[in-house]
Structures are given as structure tokens and as C-alpha cells.
mmCIF file of C-alpha atoms in Angstrom:
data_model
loop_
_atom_site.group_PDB
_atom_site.id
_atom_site.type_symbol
_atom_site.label_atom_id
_atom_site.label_comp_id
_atom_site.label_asym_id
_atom_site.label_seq_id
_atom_site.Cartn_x
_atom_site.Cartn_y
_atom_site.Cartn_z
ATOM 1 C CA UNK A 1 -2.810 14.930 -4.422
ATOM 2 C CA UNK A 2 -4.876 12.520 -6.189
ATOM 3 C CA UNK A 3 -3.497 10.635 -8.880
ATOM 4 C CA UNK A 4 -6.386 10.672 -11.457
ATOM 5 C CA UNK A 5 -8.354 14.627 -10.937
ATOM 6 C CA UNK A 6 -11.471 15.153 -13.006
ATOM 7 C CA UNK A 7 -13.569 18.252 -12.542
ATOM 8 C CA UNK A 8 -16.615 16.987 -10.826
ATOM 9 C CA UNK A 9 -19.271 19.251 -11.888
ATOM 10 C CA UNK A 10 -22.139 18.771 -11.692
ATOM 11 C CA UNK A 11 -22.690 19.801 -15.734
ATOM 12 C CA UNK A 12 -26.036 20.500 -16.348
ATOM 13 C CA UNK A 13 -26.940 20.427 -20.814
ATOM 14 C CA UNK A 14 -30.206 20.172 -22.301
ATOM 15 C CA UNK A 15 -30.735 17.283 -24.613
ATOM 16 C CA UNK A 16 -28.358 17.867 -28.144
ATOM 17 C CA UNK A 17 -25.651 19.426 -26.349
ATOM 18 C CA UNK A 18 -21.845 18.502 -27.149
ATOM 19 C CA UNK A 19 -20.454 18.100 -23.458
ATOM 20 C CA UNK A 20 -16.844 17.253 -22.970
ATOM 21 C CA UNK A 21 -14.910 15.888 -19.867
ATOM 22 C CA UNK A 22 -11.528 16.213 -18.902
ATOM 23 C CA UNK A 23 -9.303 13.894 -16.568
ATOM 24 C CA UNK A 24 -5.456 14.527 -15.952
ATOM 25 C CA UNK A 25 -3.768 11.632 -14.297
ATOM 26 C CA UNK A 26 0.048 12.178 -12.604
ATOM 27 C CA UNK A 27 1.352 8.584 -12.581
ATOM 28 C CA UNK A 28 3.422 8.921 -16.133
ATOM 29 C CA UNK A 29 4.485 5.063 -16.013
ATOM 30 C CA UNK A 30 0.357 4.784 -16.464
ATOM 31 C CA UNK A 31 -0.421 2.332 -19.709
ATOM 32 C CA UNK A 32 -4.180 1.894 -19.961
ATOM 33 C CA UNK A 33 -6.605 4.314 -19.803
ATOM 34 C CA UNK A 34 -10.685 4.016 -19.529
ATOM 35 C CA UNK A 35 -13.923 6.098 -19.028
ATOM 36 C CA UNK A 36 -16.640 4.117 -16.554
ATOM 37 C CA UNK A 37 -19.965 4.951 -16.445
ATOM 38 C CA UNK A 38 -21.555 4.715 -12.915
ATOM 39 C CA UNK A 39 -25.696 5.486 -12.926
ATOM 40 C CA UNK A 40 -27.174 6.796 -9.714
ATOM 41 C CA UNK A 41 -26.545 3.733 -6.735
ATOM 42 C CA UNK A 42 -25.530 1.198 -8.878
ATOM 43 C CA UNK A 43 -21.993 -0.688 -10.342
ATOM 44 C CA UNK A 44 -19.119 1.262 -12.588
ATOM 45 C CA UNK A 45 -19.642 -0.432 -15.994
ATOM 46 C CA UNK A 46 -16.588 0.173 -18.870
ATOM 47 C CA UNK A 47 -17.900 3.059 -21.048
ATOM 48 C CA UNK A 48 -14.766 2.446 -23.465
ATOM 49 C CA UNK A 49 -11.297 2.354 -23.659
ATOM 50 C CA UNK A 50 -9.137 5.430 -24.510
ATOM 51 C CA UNK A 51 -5.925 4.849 -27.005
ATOM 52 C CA UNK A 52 -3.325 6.970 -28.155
ATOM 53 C CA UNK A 53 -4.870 7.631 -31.416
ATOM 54 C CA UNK A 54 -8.212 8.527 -29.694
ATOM 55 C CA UNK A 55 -11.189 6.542 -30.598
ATOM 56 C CA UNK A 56 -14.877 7.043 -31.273
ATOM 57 C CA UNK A 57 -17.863 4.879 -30.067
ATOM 58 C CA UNK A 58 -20.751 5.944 -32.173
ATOM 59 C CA UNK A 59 -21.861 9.326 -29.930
ATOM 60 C CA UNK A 60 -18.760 8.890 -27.685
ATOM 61 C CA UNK A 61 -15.078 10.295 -28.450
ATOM 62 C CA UNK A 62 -12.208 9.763 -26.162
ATOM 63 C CA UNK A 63 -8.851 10.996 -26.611
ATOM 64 C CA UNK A 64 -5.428 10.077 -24.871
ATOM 65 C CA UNK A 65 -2.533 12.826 -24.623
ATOM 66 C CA UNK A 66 0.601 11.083 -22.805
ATOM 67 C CA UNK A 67 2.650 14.159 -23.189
ATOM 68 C CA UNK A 68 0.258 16.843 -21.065
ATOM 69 C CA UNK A 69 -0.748 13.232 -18.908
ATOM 70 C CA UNK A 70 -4.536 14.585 -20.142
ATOM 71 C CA UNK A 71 -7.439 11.949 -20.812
ATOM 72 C CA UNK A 72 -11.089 13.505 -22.739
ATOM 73 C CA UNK A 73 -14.344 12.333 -23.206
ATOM 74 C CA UNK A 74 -16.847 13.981 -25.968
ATOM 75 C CA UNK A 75 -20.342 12.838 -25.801
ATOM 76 C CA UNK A 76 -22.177 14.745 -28.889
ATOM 77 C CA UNK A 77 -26.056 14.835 -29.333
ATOM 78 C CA UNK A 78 -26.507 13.977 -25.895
ATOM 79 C CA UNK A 79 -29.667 12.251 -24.635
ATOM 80 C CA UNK A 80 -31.272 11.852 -21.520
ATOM 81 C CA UNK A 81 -30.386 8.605 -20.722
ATOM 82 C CA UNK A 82 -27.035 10.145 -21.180
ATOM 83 C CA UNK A 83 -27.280 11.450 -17.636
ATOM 84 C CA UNK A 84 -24.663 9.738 -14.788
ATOM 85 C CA UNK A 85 -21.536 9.800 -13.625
ATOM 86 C CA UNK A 86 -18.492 9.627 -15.546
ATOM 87 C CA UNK A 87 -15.600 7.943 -14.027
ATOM 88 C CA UNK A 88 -11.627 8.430 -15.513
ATOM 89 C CA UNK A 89 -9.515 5.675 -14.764
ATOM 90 C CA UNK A 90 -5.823 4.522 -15.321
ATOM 91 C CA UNK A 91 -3.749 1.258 -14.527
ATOM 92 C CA UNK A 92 -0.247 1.150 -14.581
ATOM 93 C CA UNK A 93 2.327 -0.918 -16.609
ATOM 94 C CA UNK A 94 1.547 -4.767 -16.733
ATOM 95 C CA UNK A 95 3.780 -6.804 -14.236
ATOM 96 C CA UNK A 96 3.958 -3.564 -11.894
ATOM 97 C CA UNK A 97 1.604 -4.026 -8.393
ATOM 98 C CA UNK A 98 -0.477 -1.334 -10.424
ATOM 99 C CA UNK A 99 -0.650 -2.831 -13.784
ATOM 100 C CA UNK A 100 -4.350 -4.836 -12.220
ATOM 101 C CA UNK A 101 -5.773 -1.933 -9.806
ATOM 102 C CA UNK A 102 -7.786 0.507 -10.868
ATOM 103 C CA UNK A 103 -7.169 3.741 -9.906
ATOM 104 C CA UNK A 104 -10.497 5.664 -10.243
ATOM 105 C CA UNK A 105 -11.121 9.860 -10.283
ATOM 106 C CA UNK A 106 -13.871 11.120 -7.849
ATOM 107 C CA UNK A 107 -16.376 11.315 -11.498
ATOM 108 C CA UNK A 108 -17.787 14.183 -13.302
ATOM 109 C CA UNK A 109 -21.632 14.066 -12.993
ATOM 110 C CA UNK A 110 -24.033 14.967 -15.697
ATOM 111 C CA UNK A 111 -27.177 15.536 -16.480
ATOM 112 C CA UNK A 112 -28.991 16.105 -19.481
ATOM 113 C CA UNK A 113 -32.271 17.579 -19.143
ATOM 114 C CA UNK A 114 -35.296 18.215 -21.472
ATOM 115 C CA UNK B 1 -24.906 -15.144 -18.255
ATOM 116 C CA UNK B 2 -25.144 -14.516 -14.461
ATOM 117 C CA UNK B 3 -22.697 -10.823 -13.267
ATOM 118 C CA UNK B 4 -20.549 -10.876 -10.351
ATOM 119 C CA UNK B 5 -23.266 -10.894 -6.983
ATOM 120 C CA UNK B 6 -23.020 -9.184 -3.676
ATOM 121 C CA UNK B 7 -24.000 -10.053 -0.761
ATOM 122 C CA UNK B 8 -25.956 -8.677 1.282
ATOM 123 C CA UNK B 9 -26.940 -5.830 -1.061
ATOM 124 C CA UNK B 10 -27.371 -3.569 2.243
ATOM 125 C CA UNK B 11 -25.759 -4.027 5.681
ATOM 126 C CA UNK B 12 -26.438 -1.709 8.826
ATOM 127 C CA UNK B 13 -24.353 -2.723 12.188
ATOM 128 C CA UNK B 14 -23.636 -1.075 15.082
ATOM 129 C CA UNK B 15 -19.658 0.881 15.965
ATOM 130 C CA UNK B 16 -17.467 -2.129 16.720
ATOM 131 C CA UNK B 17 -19.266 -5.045 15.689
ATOM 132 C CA UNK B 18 -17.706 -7.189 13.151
ATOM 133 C CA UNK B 19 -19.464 -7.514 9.345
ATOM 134 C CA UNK B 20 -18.793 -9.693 6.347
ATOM 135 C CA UNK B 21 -19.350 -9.571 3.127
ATOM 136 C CA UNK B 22 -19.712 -11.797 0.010
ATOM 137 C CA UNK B 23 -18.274 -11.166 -3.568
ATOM 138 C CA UNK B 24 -19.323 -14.436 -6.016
ATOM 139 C CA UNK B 25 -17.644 -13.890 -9.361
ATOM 140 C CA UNK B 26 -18.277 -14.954 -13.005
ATOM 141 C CA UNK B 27 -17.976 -18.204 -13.278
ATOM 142 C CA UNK B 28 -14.034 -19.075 -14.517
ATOM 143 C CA UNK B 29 -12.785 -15.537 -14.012
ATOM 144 C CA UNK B 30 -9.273 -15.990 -12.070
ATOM 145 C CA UNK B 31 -9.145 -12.236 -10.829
ATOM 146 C CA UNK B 32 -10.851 -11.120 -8.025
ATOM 147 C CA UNK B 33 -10.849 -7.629 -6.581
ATOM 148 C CA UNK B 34 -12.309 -5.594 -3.435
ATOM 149 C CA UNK B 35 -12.667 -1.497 -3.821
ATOM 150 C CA UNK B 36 -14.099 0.772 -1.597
ATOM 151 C CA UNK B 37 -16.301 3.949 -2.807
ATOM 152 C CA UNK B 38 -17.032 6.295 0.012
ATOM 153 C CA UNK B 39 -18.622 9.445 0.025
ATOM 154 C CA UNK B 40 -16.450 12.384 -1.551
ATOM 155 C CA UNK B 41 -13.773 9.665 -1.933
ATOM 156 C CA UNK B 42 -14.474 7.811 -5.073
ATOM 157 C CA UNK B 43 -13.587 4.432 -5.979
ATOM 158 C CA UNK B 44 -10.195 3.032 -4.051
ATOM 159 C CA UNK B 45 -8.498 -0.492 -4.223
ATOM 160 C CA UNK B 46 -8.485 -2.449 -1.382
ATOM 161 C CA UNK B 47 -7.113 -5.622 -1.929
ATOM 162 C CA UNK B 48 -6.279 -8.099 -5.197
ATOM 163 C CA UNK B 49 -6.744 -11.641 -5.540
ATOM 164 C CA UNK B 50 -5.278 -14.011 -8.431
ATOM 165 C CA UNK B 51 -5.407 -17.634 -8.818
ATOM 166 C CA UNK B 52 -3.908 -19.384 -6.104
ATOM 167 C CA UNK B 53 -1.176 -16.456 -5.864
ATOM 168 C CA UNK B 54 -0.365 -14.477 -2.753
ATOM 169 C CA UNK B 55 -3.314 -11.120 -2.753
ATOM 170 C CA UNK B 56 -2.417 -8.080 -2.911
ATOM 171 C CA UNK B 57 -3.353 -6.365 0.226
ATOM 172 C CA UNK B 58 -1.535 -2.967 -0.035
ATOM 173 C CA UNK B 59 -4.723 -0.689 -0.386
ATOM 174 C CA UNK B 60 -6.396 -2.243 3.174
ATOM 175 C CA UNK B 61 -6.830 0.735 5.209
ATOM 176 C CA UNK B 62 -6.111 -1.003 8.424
ATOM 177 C CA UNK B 63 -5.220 -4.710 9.798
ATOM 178 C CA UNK B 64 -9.377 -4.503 10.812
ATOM 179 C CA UNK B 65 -9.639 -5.375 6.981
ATOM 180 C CA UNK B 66 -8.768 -9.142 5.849
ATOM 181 C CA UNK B 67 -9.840 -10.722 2.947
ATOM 182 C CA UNK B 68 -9.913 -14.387 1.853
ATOM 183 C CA UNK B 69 -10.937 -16.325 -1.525
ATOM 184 C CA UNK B 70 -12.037 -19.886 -0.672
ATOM 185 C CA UNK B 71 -11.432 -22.190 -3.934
ATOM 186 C CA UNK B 72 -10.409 -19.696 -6.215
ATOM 187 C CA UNK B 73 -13.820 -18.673 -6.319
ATOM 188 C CA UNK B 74 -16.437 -16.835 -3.616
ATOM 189 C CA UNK B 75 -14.628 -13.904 -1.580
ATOM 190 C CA UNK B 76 -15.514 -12.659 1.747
ATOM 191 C CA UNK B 77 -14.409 -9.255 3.142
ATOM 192 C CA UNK B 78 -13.946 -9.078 6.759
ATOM 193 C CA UNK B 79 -14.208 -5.881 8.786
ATOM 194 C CA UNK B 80 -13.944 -6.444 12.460
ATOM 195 C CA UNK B 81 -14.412 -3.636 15.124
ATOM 196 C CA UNK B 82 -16.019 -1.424 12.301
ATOM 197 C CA UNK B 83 -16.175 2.353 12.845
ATOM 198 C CA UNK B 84 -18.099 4.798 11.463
ATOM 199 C CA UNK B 85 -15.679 5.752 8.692
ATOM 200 C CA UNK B 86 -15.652 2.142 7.381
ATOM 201 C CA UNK B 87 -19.440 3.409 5.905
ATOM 202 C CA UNK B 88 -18.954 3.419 2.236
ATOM 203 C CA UNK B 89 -20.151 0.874 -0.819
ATOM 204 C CA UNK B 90 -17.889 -2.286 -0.816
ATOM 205 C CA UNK B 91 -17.643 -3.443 -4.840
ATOM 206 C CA UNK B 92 -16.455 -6.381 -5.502
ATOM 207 C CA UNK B 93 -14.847 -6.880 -9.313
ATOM 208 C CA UNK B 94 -13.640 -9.760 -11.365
ATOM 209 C CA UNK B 95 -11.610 -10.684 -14.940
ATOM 210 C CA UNK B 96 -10.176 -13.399 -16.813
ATOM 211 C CA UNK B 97 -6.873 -12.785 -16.398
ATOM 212 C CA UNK B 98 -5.385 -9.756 -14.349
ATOM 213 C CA UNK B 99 -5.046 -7.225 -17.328
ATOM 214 C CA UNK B 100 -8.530 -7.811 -18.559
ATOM 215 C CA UNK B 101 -11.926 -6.288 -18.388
ATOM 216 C CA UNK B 102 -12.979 -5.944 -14.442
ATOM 217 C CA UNK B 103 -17.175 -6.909 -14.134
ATOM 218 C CA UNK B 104 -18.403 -4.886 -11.062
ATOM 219 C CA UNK B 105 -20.844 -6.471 -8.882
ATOM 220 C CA UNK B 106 -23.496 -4.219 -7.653
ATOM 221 C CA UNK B 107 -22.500 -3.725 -4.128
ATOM 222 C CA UNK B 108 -23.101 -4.009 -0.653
ATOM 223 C CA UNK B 109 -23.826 -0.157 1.327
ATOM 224 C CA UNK B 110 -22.683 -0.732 4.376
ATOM 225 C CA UNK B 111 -23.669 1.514 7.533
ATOM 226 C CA UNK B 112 -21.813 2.099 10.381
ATOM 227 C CA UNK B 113 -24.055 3.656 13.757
#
């Protein structure tokens, strides 16, 4: 079993649409948590970081749920240039041989169309 | 400023031929890491490298993978006797510091015959 599952979609939304991602990871000793974006044959870039208390990046909401192990991403009014793949990721404790290493889920794709 | 760069970008080679490739990170980041992102697969770890430390080579699929980092700096990934299922996107990453934001570089494909 992998340790970070997302569903991979692909979800299809017309432009405006309130899409949400999910990610459950099974690695409880995990400490930091991220969403990547990663466009169509190019680089993973850092989306944003995901914290306890969930946080919001203008359109962007992520939210953290140690308990249930369960990582979200909320994009509202999405746009067109919205459309890629979204990447969950978790690293482990600092000063554990996973507290550097990225451990990546296979991405949910999406694409927002006109 | 100038990214973390790949080199080459694409790389096609022939079942057991040897290939390697070239991570260059941003300039003064100490952390330097190798993934792997194959088809179906997603991103995996494949090796760690920090400051003049010992790497971490635990996610190396097989002893046909080495890695070195010359200087503290430039990186090159060695596969030798590559086979088809080596094909996949080799990213190269790098931070200030090992708990820091990781920079992706863009890549290289490589293609196994």
C-alpha cells in the first residue's frame, strides 16, 4: 500500500466551480504536509503548505486532520489556468531518515474547461 | 535568480548501455536530492545528499544506481546497464538546509529501447 493515496481523477469542472481534493497518508509519525502543483511535462512546484489549523491562499484552502491521517485541498472560483496536476505530499519527523524525503501521491489531475 | 538545471533535458539509449545525468543546484543550497517519476508510479526518492555528510541512498532501486556530488555542488546520477524499466523522468531537487523548501529542476526523460 502506498503511503500517501489521492484519488487520481481525472476531475473535469467548468470554469467557477468549487473542486476539492482529498489525500490520506498512513505514516502517523508524518510532521509536514504540502500540496505541489505539477503542469503537463514540467517540475512539481510547492502550491502551499498545509497546517493543523488549515490555511487559505487567496483561491486555495488546505486543511490538515492528524486524527483521520486526511490532508484537503479547496480551490474555489476555479480558472483555467487552474488546470494540472495536484500532488499530496508528507515528510516525516525532523532528524528521522524521512524527516528530508518527500514522499509524493500518484496526483489528482484537473481540468477546468470553458 | 537562475533554478536548479538538468541536464540533458532528454536522453534516449539503448537496453544496457550506461547514461548519466546532471543535477546543478541553486547556488549555496546544501541539500541535494534525486527522485524518480515513472509512469503510473508518481514521484519516488532515490537518493539524498547533504553537505559533506554520508547520502542517503536507501530509495536506489538497484546497485545499477550510484550517485555522487562533486564539491558540494553539481550531482551526477549514474545508471549503468539500464533496462527498460529505468524509463521514467529523473528530477533533481535542492534546499538550504534539509527541512527547507525543495526547488525542482525541470528534468531529464530518459528512454530506455
Amino acid at each position: 500500500r502506498k503511503e500517501v493515496e489521492q484519488d487520481p481523477g481525472p476531475f473535469n469542472v467548468p470554469e467557477g466551480a468549487t473542486v476539492a481534493f482529498n489525500c490520506t497518508y498512513s505514516n502517523s509519525a508524518s510532521q509536514s504536509f504540502f500540496w505541489y502543483r505539477q503542469d503537463c511535462r514540467k517540475e512539481p512546484k510547492l502550491l502551499m503548505s498545509v497546517y493543523s489549523s488549515g490555511n487559505e491562499d487567496g483561491r486555495f484552502t488546505a486543511q490538515l486532520n492528524r486524527a483521520s491521517q486526511y490532508i484537503s485541498l479547496l480551490i474555489r472560483d476555479s480558472k483555467l489556468s487552474d488546470s494540472a496536476t495536484y500532488l499530496c505530499v508528507v515528510k516525516g519527523p525532523p532528524n528521522s531518515n524521512s524527516g528530508y524525503a518527500l514522499n509524493f501521491g500518484k496526483g489528482t489531475s484537473l481540468l477546468v474547461t470553458p | 535568480g537562475a533554478g536548479v538545471s538538468q541536464s540533458p533535458s532528454n536522453k534516449v539509449t539503448e537496453k544496457g548501455k550506461d547514461v548519466e545525468l546532471r543535477c546543478d543546484p541553486i547556488s549555496g543550497h546544501t541539500a541535494l536530492y534525486w527522485y524518480r517519476q515513472s509512469l503510473g508510479q508518481g514521484l519516488e526518492f532515490l537518493i539524498y545528499f547533504q553537505g559533506n555528510s554520508a547520502p542517503d541512498k536507501s530509495g536506489l532501486p538497484s546497485d545499477r544506481f550510484s550517485a555522487e556530488r562533486t564539491g558540494g555542488s553539481v550531482s551526477t546520477l549514474t545508471i549503468q546497464r539500464t533496462q527498460q524499466e529505468d524509463s521514467a523522468v529523473y528530477l533533481c531537487a535542492s534546499s538550504w538546509g534539509s527541512y527547507n523548501e525543495q526547488f525542482f529542476g525541470p528534468g531529464t526523460r530518459l528512454t530506455v529501447l
